[in-house]
mmCIF file of C-alpha atoms in Angstrom:
data_model
loop_
_atom_site.group_PDB
_atom_site.id
_atom_site.type_symbol
_atom_site.label_atom_id
_atom_site.label_comp_id
_atom_site.label_asym_id
_atom_site.label_seq_id
_atom_site.Cartn_x
_atom_site.Cartn_y
_atom_site.Cartn_z
ATOM 1 C CA UNK A 49 -52.352 13.630 -0.237
ATOM 2 C CA UNK A 50 -51.231 11.012 -2.576
ATOM 3 C CA UNK A 51 -49.550 13.391 -5.345
ATOM 4 C CA UNK A 52 -48.736 9.752 -7.317
ATOM 5 C CA UNK A 53 -52.082 8.197 -6.725
ATOM 6 C CA UNK A 54 -53.218 11.614 -8.403
ATOM 7 C CA UNK A 55 -50.621 11.932 -11.055
ATOM 8 C CA UNK A 56 -51.094 8.395 -12.117
ATOM 9 C CA UNK A 57 -54.643 8.980 -12.554
ATOM 10 C CA UNK A 58 -54.449 12.156 -15.103
ATOM 11 C CA UNK A 59 -51.581 10.612 -17.453
ATOM 12 C CA UNK A 60 -53.809 7.255 -17.780
ATOM 13 C CA UNK A 61 -56.547 9.577 -18.942
ATOM 14 C CA UNK A 62 -59.041 8.966 -16.460
ATOM 15 C CA UNK A 63 -60.448 11.875 -14.491
ATOM 16 C CA UNK A 64 -60.358 13.373 -10.965
ATOM 17 C CA UNK A 65 -62.841 12.789 -8.547
ATOM 18 C CA UNK A 66 -64.064 16.192 -6.887
ATOM 19 C CA UNK A 67 -62.061 15.441 -3.714
ATOM 20 C CA UNK A 68 -59.219 14.732 -5.196
ATOM 21 C CA UNK A 69 -58.923 17.815 -7.859
ATOM 22 C CA UNK A 70 -59.874 19.850 -4.722
ATOM 23 C CA UNK A 71 -57.491 18.908 -2.535
ATOM 24 C CA UNK A 72 -54.824 18.602 -5.232
ATOM 25 C CA UNK A 73 -55.225 22.328 -5.069
ATOM 26 C CA UNK A 74 -55.593 23.116 -1.845
ATOM 27 C CA UNK A 75 -52.333 20.916 -0.922
ATOM 28 C CA UNK A 76 -50.720 24.061 -3.451
ATOM 29 C CA UNK A 77 -52.568 26.890 -1.882
ATOM 30 C CA UNK A 78 -51.003 25.659 1.242
ATOM 31 C CA UNK A 79 -47.749 25.544 -0.292
ATOM 32 C CA UNK A 80 -47.640 22.008 0.656
ATOM 33 C CA UNK A 81 -46.623 20.788 -3.205
ATOM 34 C CA UNK A 82 -43.504 21.139 -4.408
ATOM 35 C CA UNK A 83 -42.293 23.111 -7.215
ATOM 36 C CA UNK A 84 -42.304 19.698 -9.685
ATOM 37 C CA UNK A 85 -45.464 18.487 -8.896
ATOM 38 C CA UNK A 86 -47.032 21.683 -8.944
ATOM 39 C CA UNK A 87 -45.683 21.665 -12.374
ATOM 40 C CA UNK A 88 -47.231 18.152 -13.069
ATOM 41 C CA UNK A 89 -50.329 18.322 -12.158
ATOM 42 C CA UNK A 90 -50.891 20.527 -14.238
ATOM 43 C CA UNK A 91 -49.772 19.705 -17.234
ATOM 44 C CA UNK A 92 -51.258 16.283 -17.188
ATOM 45 C CA UNK A 93 -54.922 17.798 -16.347
ATOM 46 C CA UNK A 94 -54.020 19.618 -19.638
ATOM 47 C CA UNK A 95 -53.013 16.951 -21.406
ATOM 48 C CA UNK A 96 -56.245 14.862 -20.205
ATOM 49 C CA UNK A 97 -58.575 17.310 -21.267
ATOM 50 C CA UNK A 98 -59.929 18.939 -18.034
ATOM 51 C CA UNK A 99 -63.565 17.875 -17.231
ATOM 52 C CA UNK A 100 -66.427 20.637 -15.208
ATOM 53 C CA UNK A 101 -66.364 17.822 -12.348
ATOM 54 C CA UNK A 102 -62.864 19.239 -11.526
ATOM 55 C CA UNK A 103 -62.745 22.176 -12.173
ATOM 56 C CA UNK A 104 -66.218 23.077 -10.221
ATOM 57 C CA UNK A 105 -64.377 21.279 -6.856
ATOM 58 C CA UNK A 106 -61.433 24.066 -7.334
ATOM 59 C CA UNK A 107 -63.081 26.318 -7.628
ATOM 60 C CA UNK A 108 -64.298 25.626 -4.625
ATOM 61 C CA UNK A 109 -61.185 24.970 -3.164
ATOM 62 C CA UNK A 110 -59.824 28.668 -4.620
ATOM 63 C CA UNK A 111 -63.123 30.875 -2.992
ATOM 64 C CA UNK A 112 -62.145 28.995 0.646
ATOM 65 C CA UNK A 113 -57.892 30.483 0.548
ATOM 66 C CA UNK A 114 -59.661 34.382 -0.919
ATOM 67 C CA UNK A 115 -60.356 37.243 0.318
ATOM 68 C CA UNK A 116 -63.987 38.345 0.129
ATOM 69 C CA UNK A 117 -64.887 41.233 -1.316
ATOM 70 C CA UNK A 118 -68.462 43.056 -0.340
ATOM 71 C CA UNK A 119 -70.088 45.171 -2.755
ATOM 72 C CA UNK A 120 -72.610 48.037 -2.217
ATOM 73 C CA UNK A 121 -76.382 47.532 -3.182
ATOM 74 C CA UNK A 122 -77.005 47.838 -6.833
ATOM 75 C CA UNK A 123 -77.147 45.825 -9.919
ATOM 76 C CA UNK A 124 -75.504 42.530 -10.833
ATOM 77 C CA UNK A 125 -71.827 43.261 -11.314
ATOM 78 C CA UNK A 126 -70.325 41.750 -14.281
ATOM 79 C CA UNK A 127 -66.854 40.626 -15.304
ATOM 80 C CA UNK A 128 -65.685 40.727 -18.478
ATOM 81 C CA UNK A 129 -62.477 38.887 -19.208
ATOM 82 C CA UNK A 130 -60.150 36.729 -21.458
ATOM 83 C CA UNK A 131 -58.338 33.574 -20.111
ATOM 84 C CA UNK A 132 -55.083 34.470 -22.601
ATOM 85 C CA UNK A 133 -52.655 31.895 -23.645
ATOM 86 C CA UNK A 134 -53.928 32.679 -27.505
ATOM 87 C CA UNK A 135 -50.879 31.545 -29.116
ATOM 88 C CA UNK A 136 -51.848 34.574 -31.906
ATOM 89 C CA UNK A 137 -52.249 37.213 -29.245
ATOM 90 C CA UNK A 138 -48.776 36.026 -27.418
ATOM 91 C CA UNK A 139 -46.153 38.589 -28.172
ATOM 92 C CA UNK A 140 -48.881 41.219 -29.060
ATOM 93 C CA UNK A 141 -51.642 41.111 -26.229
ATOM 94 C CA UNK A 142 -54.255 44.369 -26.409
ATOM 95 C CA UNK A 143 -56.071 43.503 -23.012
ATOM 96 C CA UNK A 144 -59.640 44.725 -24.744
ATOM 97 C CA UNK A 145 -60.877 43.676 -22.058
ATOM 98 C CA UNK A 146 -59.959 45.943 -19.571
ATOM 99 C CA UNK A 147 -60.872 49.024 -22.727
ATOM 100 C CA UNK A 148 -64.562 47.151 -22.992
ATOM 101 C CA UNK A 149 -64.880 46.961 -18.863
ATOM 102 C CA UNK A 150 -64.250 50.961 -18.671
ATOM 103 C CA UNK A 151 -66.932 51.688 -21.613
ATOM 104 C CA UNK A 152 -69.474 48.699 -20.348
ATOM 105 C CA UNK A 153 -69.633 50.984 -17.054
ATOM 106 C CA UNK A 154 -69.804 54.490 -19.263
ATOM 107 C CA UNK A 155 -72.905 52.906 -20.474
ATOM 108 C CA UNK A 156 -74.860 51.490 -17.611
ATOM 109 C CA UNK A 157 -72.534 48.290 -16.195
ATOM 110 C CA UNK A 158 -71.505 47.983 -12.688
ATOM 111 C CA UNK A 159 -68.206 46.051 -13.704
ATOM 112 C CA UNK A 160 -65.944 44.624 -10.759
ATOM 113 C CA UNK A 161 -62.977 43.253 -13.220
ATOM 114 C CA UNK A 162 -60.625 40.160 -12.072
ATOM 115 C CA UNK A 163 -57.575 39.874 -12.791
ATOM 116 C CA UNK A 164 -53.391 39.419 -12.831
ATOM 117 C CA UNK A 165 -50.111 40.424 -14.204
ATOM 118 C CA UNK A 166 -48.874 39.610 -17.502
ATOM 119 C CA UNK A 167 -48.491 35.316 -17.341
ATOM 120 C CA UNK A 168 -48.013 33.914 -20.321
ATOM 121 C CA UNK A 169 -48.590 37.389 -23.230
ATOM 122 C CA UNK A 170 -47.385 40.883 -23.458
ATOM 123 C CA UNK A 171 -49.193 42.767 -21.262
ATOM 124 C CA UNK A 172 -51.611 41.201 -18.395
ATOM 125 C CA UNK A 173 -54.485 43.532 -16.842
ATOM 126 C CA UNK A 174 -53.108 44.576 -14.194
ATOM 127 C CA UNK A 175 -49.670 45.650 -16.322
ATOM 128 C CA UNK A 176 -52.214 47.446 -18.902
ATOM 129 C CA UNK A 177 -54.003 49.576 -15.498
ATOM 130 C CA UNK A 178 -51.179 50.500 -14.107
ATOM 131 C CA UNK A 179 -50.005 52.403 -17.142
ATOM 132 C CA UNK A 180 -53.579 54.711 -17.332
ATOM 133 C CA UNK A 181 -51.971 55.685 -13.346
ATOM 134 C CA UNK A 182 -54.340 53.139 -11.466
ATOM 135 C CA UNK A 183 -53.694 51.910 -8.112
ATOM 136 C CA UNK A 184 -53.556 48.597 -7.820
ATOM 137 C CA UNK A 185 -53.101 47.761 -3.575
ATOM 138 C CA UNK A 186 -56.577 47.375 -3.468
ATOM 139 C CA UNK A 187 -58.368 45.215 -0.534
ATOM 140 C CA UNK A 188 -61.896 44.259 -0.263
ATOM 141 C CA UNK A 189 -63.119 47.629 1.326
ATOM 142 C CA UNK A 190 -61.460 49.622 -1.781
ATOM 143 C CA UNK A 191 -62.710 47.800 -4.208
ATOM 144 C CA UNK A 192 -65.868 48.054 -2.994
ATOM 145 C CA UNK A 193 -65.025 52.089 -2.519
ATOM 146 C CA UNK A 194 -64.765 52.303 -6.503
ATOM 147 C CA UNK A 195 -67.571 50.676 -7.302
ATOM 148 C CA UNK A 196 -69.576 52.838 -5.389
ATOM 149 C CA UNK A 197 -67.877 56.120 -6.708
ATOM 150 C CA UNK A 198 -67.406 54.989 -10.172
ATOM 151 C CA UNK A 199 -68.890 52.247 -11.261
ATOM 152 C CA UNK A 200 -66.055 49.810 -11.724
ATOM 153 C CA UNK A 201 -63.453 47.748 -9.531
ATOM 154 C CA UNK A 202 -60.616 46.094 -10.799
ATOM 155 C CA UNK A 203 -59.281 43.002 -7.841
ATOM 156 C CA UNK A 204 -55.665 42.124 -7.809
ATOM 157 C CA UNK A 205 -56.027 38.279 -8.310
ATOM 158 C CA UNK A 206 -52.266 38.871 -6.022
ATOM 159 C CA UNK A 207 -53.790 40.814 -3.433
ATOM 160 C CA UNK A 208 -57.655 38.205 -3.272
ATOM 161 C CA UNK A 209 -55.480 34.570 -4.028
ATOM 162 C CA UNK A 210 -52.829 35.472 -2.077
ATOM 163 C CA UNK A 211 -52.346 31.501 -1.871
ATOM 164 C CA UNK A 212 -51.651 31.481 -5.755
ATOM 165 C CA UNK A 213 -48.290 33.075 -4.934
ATOM 166 C CA UNK A 214 -46.653 29.296 -4.622
ATOM 167 C CA UNK A 215 -48.203 28.459 -8.385
ATOM 168 C CA UNK A 216 -46.152 31.743 -9.686
ATOM 169 C CA UNK A 217 -43.316 30.820 -10.659
ATOM 170 C CA UNK A 218 -43.974 27.855 -11.893
ATOM 171 C CA UNK A 219 -46.903 29.435 -14.268
ATOM 172 C CA UNK A 220 -43.925 31.705 -15.673
ATOM 173 C CA UNK A 221 -41.703 28.692 -16.370
ATOM 174 C CA UNK A 222 -43.802 26.815 -17.911
ATOM 175 C CA UNK A 223 -45.248 29.780 -20.112
ATOM 176 C CA UNK A 224 -48.196 27.592 -21.051
ATOM 177 C CA UNK A 225 -51.838 27.803 -20.007
ATOM 178 C CA UNK A 226 -52.882 26.034 -17.263
ATOM 179 C CA UNK A 227 -56.962 25.152 -15.816
ATOM 180 C CA UNK A 228 -54.989 28.850 -13.647
ATOM 181 C CA UNK A 229 -55.469 30.108 -16.696
ATOM 182 C CA UNK A 230 -59.700 29.812 -16.471
ATOM 183 C CA UNK A 231 -59.393 29.289 -12.808
ATOM 184 C CA UNK A 232 -59.420 32.980 -11.869
ATOM 185 C CA UNK A 233 -62.738 34.072 -13.374
ATOM 186 C CA UNK A 234 -64.301 31.301 -12.571
ATOM 187 C CA UNK A 235 -62.738 32.247 -8.485
ATOM 188 C CA UNK A 236 -63.975 36.190 -8.555
ATOM 189 C CA UNK A 237 -63.615 36.743 -4.981
ATOM 190 C CA UNK A 238 -66.878 39.273 -5.559
ATOM 191 C CA UNK A 239 -68.948 36.164 -5.950
ATOM 192 C CA UNK A 240 -69.426 37.567 -9.926
ATOM 193 C CA UNK A 241 -71.391 35.280 -11.213
ATOM 194 C CA UNK A 242 -72.426 37.672 -14.661
ATOM 195 C CA UNK A 243 -69.649 37.275 -16.690
ATOM 196 C CA UNK A 244 -68.232 37.394 -20.324
ATOM 197 C CA UNK A 245 -65.480 34.925 -21.055
ATOM 198 C CA UNK A 246 -62.775 34.530 -23.240
ATOM 199 C CA UNK A 247 -61.249 31.027 -24.146
ATOM 200 C CA UNK A 248 -58.889 30.563 -27.043
ATOM 201 C CA UNK A 249 -59.400 27.365 -26.904
ATOM 202 C CA UNK A 250 -61.835 25.672 -28.630
ATOM 203 C CA UNK A 251 -62.330 22.959 -26.740
ATOM 204 C CA UNK A 252 -61.864 24.280 -23.110
ATOM 205 C CA UNK A 253 -65.212 27.024 -23.605
ATOM 206 C CA UNK A 254 -67.844 24.077 -23.256
ATOM 207 C CA UNK A 255 -66.582 23.134 -20.073
ATOM 208 C CA UNK A 256 -66.118 26.993 -18.887
ATOM 209 C CA UNK A 257 -69.631 27.274 -19.718
ATOM 210 C CA UNK A 258 -70.728 23.932 -17.866
ATOM 211 C CA UNK A 259 -69.118 24.969 -14.855
ATOM 212 C CA UNK A 260 -71.021 28.119 -14.919
ATOM 213 C CA UNK A 261 -74.146 26.319 -15.274
ATOM 214 C CA UNK A 262 -73.048 24.264 -12.111
ATOM 215 C CA UNK A 263 -72.388 27.104 -10.208
ATOM 216 C CA UNK A 264 -76.172 28.603 -11.254
ATOM 217 C CA UNK A 265 -74.931 31.012 -13.065
ATOM 218 C CA UNK A 266 -77.692 33.602 -14.209
ATOM 219 C CA UNK A 267 -75.973 34.298 -17.620
ATOM 220 C CA UNK A 268 -73.051 34.006 -18.964
ATOM 221 C CA UNK A 269 -70.826 34.826 -22.613
ATOM 222 C CA UNK A 270 -68.393 32.051 -22.775
ATOM 223 C CA UNK A 271 -66.424 32.762 -25.957
ATOM 224 C CA UNK A 272 -63.846 32.069 -28.440
ATOM 225 C CA UNK A 273 -62.997 33.696 -31.430
ATOM 226 C CA UNK A 274 -62.817 30.944 -34.295
ATOM 227 C CA UNK A 275 -58.922 32.512 -34.781
ATOM 228 C CA UNK A 276 -58.280 31.590 -32.082
ATOM 229 C CA UNK A 277 -58.115 34.549 -29.851
ATOM 230 C CA UNK A 278 -59.705 34.751 -26.615
ATOM 231 C CA UNK A 279 -62.476 37.760 -26.767
ATOM 232 C CA UNK A 280 -65.040 38.395 -29.966
ATOM 233 C CA UNK A 281 -63.190 38.663 -32.337
ATOM 234 C CA UNK A 282 -63.349 41.333 -35.720
ATOM 235 C CA UNK A 283 -60.839 39.072 -38.403
ATOM 236 C CA UNK A 284 -63.849 36.405 -38.495
ATOM 237 C CA UNK A 285 -66.780 34.471 -36.561
ATOM 238 C CA UNK A 286 -67.038 33.575 -33.234
ATOM 239 C CA UNK A 287 -68.016 30.755 -31.552
ATOM 240 C CA UNK A 288 -70.968 31.802 -28.605
ATOM 241 C CA UNK A 289 -71.884 29.444 -25.974
ATOM 242 C CA UNK A 290 -74.967 31.601 -23.699
ATOM 243 C CA UNK A 291 -75.977 30.431 -20.682
ATOM 244 C CA UNK A 292 -79.378 31.929 -19.340
ATOM 245 C CA UNK A 293 -81.704 30.835 -16.832
ATOM 246 C CA UNK A 294 -80.065 27.646 -16.402
ATOM 247 C CA UNK A 295 -79.246 26.532 -20.258
ATOM 248 C CA UNK A 296 -77.000 26.070 -22.540
ATOM 249 C CA UNK A 297 -77.097 28.178 -26.522
ATOM 250 C CA UNK A 298 -74.334 27.533 -28.766
ATOM 251 C CA UNK A 299 -74.571 30.101 -32.117
ATOM 252 C CA UNK A 300 -71.784 31.310 -34.356
ATOM 253 C CA UNK A 301 -71.604 35.515 -33.828
ATOM 254 C CA UNK A 302 -70.407 37.774 -37.192
ATOM 255 C CA UNK A 303 -69.498 40.836 -36.458
ATOM 256 C CA UNK A 304 -70.962 42.435 -39.127
ATOM 257 C CA UNK A 305 -74.328 41.283 -38.674
ATOM 258 C CA UNK A 306 -74.415 44.982 -35.761
ATOM 259 C CA UNK A 307 -71.802 46.404 -38.397
ATOM 260 C CA UNK A 308 -68.297 45.921 -37.421
ATOM 261 C CA UNK A 309 -66.445 45.182 -40.652
ATOM 262 C CA UNK A 310 -63.937 42.400 -40.829
ATOM 263 C CA UNK A 311 -59.864 43.317 -40.793
ATOM 264 C CA UNK A 312 -56.871 41.786 -40.774
ATOM 265 C CA UNK A 313 -55.175 40.369 -37.363
ATOM 266 C CA UNK A 314 -52.208 43.189 -37.535
ATOM 267 C CA UNK A 315 -54.872 45.524 -37.294
ATOM 268 C CA UNK A 316 -55.541 44.315 -33.762
ATOM 269 C CA UNK A 317 -51.694 44.016 -32.566
ATOM 270 C CA UNK A 318 -50.921 45.282 -29.045
ATOM 271 C CA UNK A 319 -47.847 44.988 -27.007
ATOM 272 C CA UNK A 320 -46.418 45.599 -24.462
ATOM 273 C CA UNK A 321 -47.865 47.766 -21.023
ATOM 274 C CA UNK A 322 -46.950 51.591 -22.819
ATOM 275 C CA UNK A 323 -47.718 50.824 -26.346
ATOM 276 C CA UNK A 324 -51.824 49.430 -24.803
ATOM 277 C CA UNK A 325 -51.935 51.708 -22.602
ATOM 278 C CA UNK A 326 -51.340 55.094 -25.340
ATOM 279 C CA UNK A 327 -54.019 52.697 -27.426
ATOM 280 C CA UNK A 328 -56.223 52.803 -24.704
ATOM 281 C CA UNK A 329 -56.297 56.196 -24.471
ATOM 282 C CA UNK A 330 -56.899 56.970 -28.440
ATOM 283 C CA UNK A 331 -60.227 54.469 -28.177
ATOM 284 C CA UNK A 332 -60.977 56.305 -24.853
ATOM 285 C CA UNK A 333 -60.893 59.928 -26.714
ATOM 286 C CA UNK A 334 -63.143 58.527 -29.874
ATOM 287 C CA UNK A 335 -60.033 57.526 -32.094
ATOM 288 C CA UNK A 336 -62.210 55.676 -34.667
ATOM 289 C CA UNK A 337 -60.666 52.139 -36.369
ATOM 290 C CA UNK A 338 -60.133 48.490 -35.514
ATOM 291 C CA UNK A 339 -59.377 48.936 -31.653
ATOM 292 C CA UNK A 340 -62.364 50.814 -31.126
ATOM 293 C CA UNK A 341 -64.346 48.407 -33.141
ATOM 294 C CA UNK A 342 -63.070 44.955 -31.120
ATOM 295 C CA UNK A 343 -63.615 46.892 -27.860
ATOM 296 C CA UNK A 344 -67.066 48.329 -27.972
ATOM 297 C CA UNK A 345 -67.967 44.416 -29.168
ATOM 298 C CA UNK A 346 -66.444 43.423 -26.294
ATOM 299 C CA UNK A 347 -68.445 45.788 -24.321
ATOM 300 C CA UNK A 348 -71.953 45.190 -26.144
ATOM 301 C CA UNK A 349 -70.960 41.488 -24.743
ATOM 302 C CA UNK A 350 -70.734 42.931 -20.746
ATOM 303 C CA UNK A 351 -73.722 45.295 -21.215
ATOM 304 C CA UNK A 352 -76.443 42.029 -22.051
ATOM 305 C CA UNK A 353 -74.610 39.753 -19.930
ATOM 306 C CA UNK A 354 -76.004 42.843 -17.079
ATOM 307 C CA UNK A 355 -79.092 42.951 -18.997
ATOM 308 C CA UNK A 356 -78.388 46.871 -19.877
ATOM 309 C CA UNK A 357 -79.441 45.714 -23.433
ATOM 310 C CA UNK A 358 -81.284 42.946 -25.371
ATOM 311 C CA UNK A 359 -78.871 42.133 -27.519
ATOM 312 C CA UNK A 360 -75.462 42.838 -28.969
ATOM 313 C CA UNK A 361 -76.698 45.264 -31.838
ATOM 314 C CA UNK A 362 -77.767 47.425 -29.025
ATOM 315 C CA UNK A 363 -75.480 46.955 -26.855
ATOM 316 C CA UNK A 364 -72.641 48.041 -29.704
ATOM 317 C CA UNK A 365 -74.942 51.384 -30.113
ATOM 318 C CA UNK A 366 -74.656 52.300 -26.474
ATOM 319 C CA UNK A 367 -71.469 51.074 -26.399
ATOM 320 C CA UNK A 368 -69.549 53.819 -29.009
ATOM 321 C CA UNK A 369 -72.198 56.284 -27.538
ATOM 322 C CA UNK A 370 -69.929 55.520 -23.856
ATOM 323 C CA UNK A 371 -67.015 56.388 -25.882
ATOM 324 C CA UNK A 372 -68.819 59.202 -27.995
ATOM 325 C CA UNK A 373 -70.343 61.044 -24.404
ATOM 326 C CA UNK A 374 -66.537 60.937 -22.243
ATOM 327 C CA UNK A 375 -67.596 58.545 -20.112
ATOM 328 C CA UNK A 376 -65.929 55.342 -21.089
ATOM 329 C CA UNK A 377 -62.942 58.543 -20.144
ATOM 330 C CA UNK A 378 -64.963 59.273 -17.021
ATOM 331 C CA UNK A 379 -64.985 56.017 -15.243
ATOM 332 C CA UNK A 380 -61.298 55.966 -15.655
ATOM 333 C CA UNK A 381 -61.187 59.381 -13.809
ATOM 334 C CA UNK A 382 -62.965 57.925 -11.463
ATOM 335 C CA UNK A 383 -61.486 54.905 -11.139
ATOM 336 C CA UNK A 384 -58.100 56.473 -10.542
ATOM 337 C CA UNK A 385 -59.655 59.120 -8.421
ATOM 338 C CA UNK A 386 -61.549 57.188 -5.499
ATOM 339 C CA UNK A 387 -58.715 54.319 -6.134
ATOM 340 C CA UNK A 388 -56.467 56.683 -4.879
ATOM 341 C CA UNK A 389 -58.838 58.064 -1.859
ATOM 342 C CA UNK A 390 -59.295 54.234 -1.057
ATOM 343 C CA UNK A 391 -54.945 54.158 -0.300
ATOM 344 C CA UNK A 392 -55.021 57.110 1.616
#
């Protein structure tokens, strides 16, 4: 691997070939790159702007080193994930997609969420799960057991992409979003292809949906809140890139179209894992308000890509019913029980 060539190419604003991109990541994942090389690569790539070819090649490299998950037979699983990095959310992260995953599972979707601890925000999905009492250190059969018993499973990125440990310290030290923020969702160890992926940078969304299209995903939504949130927002409109059967369409979604009122950003403030766990419990208990609305909206998107509903409006109704019937809370209880069984 010739790092000076790769870095010079990126600095010149030229895209890497698929082979160059995949080989660079393989060297990083093998622990053969220095911290300086990793940091330079990530920042130079981000400043140039990642290409579909580069990212797809890096996904291949990620999956080569990932521990696979064999899911039990059944409907296609989905993942609802925000890639983080929204400047307005780093100090008040809410973990919307994690809460939405439970609601979607309670409404009939089969969910396998791939996530991690916090990188550049106050709380990552697995920080929240830990506070909710969910055992984290599950292997592939353990995750599959949870999916079979609870309709939902969580793949801790550290467990299924162990080679990522070589890049982790650099990511933390950089403290800004890099290609790894969206490589994770695209490199799902269970090979989930029906996804709702939120990105905070509107310039990245076409790349992410382009990679999904290139890799043959049947249905996906890649969304950017027009307030910079990495999910369907309820403070304003959301730009939606929809992939369905090989075709991509782009539209603007207004939550008021499905009966959800706009709110201020302050109404959606999260915080530490402890704060977010308390919010999640209140939402699952049926508390009305802004938190419930944004969780239901993002759960509705998951139900849509799962094929459980034909439109977001119906998805919102089903998501609300998932909470009000107690189904979402039951999913959490069943997950905790199944995960504990899997760790015995």
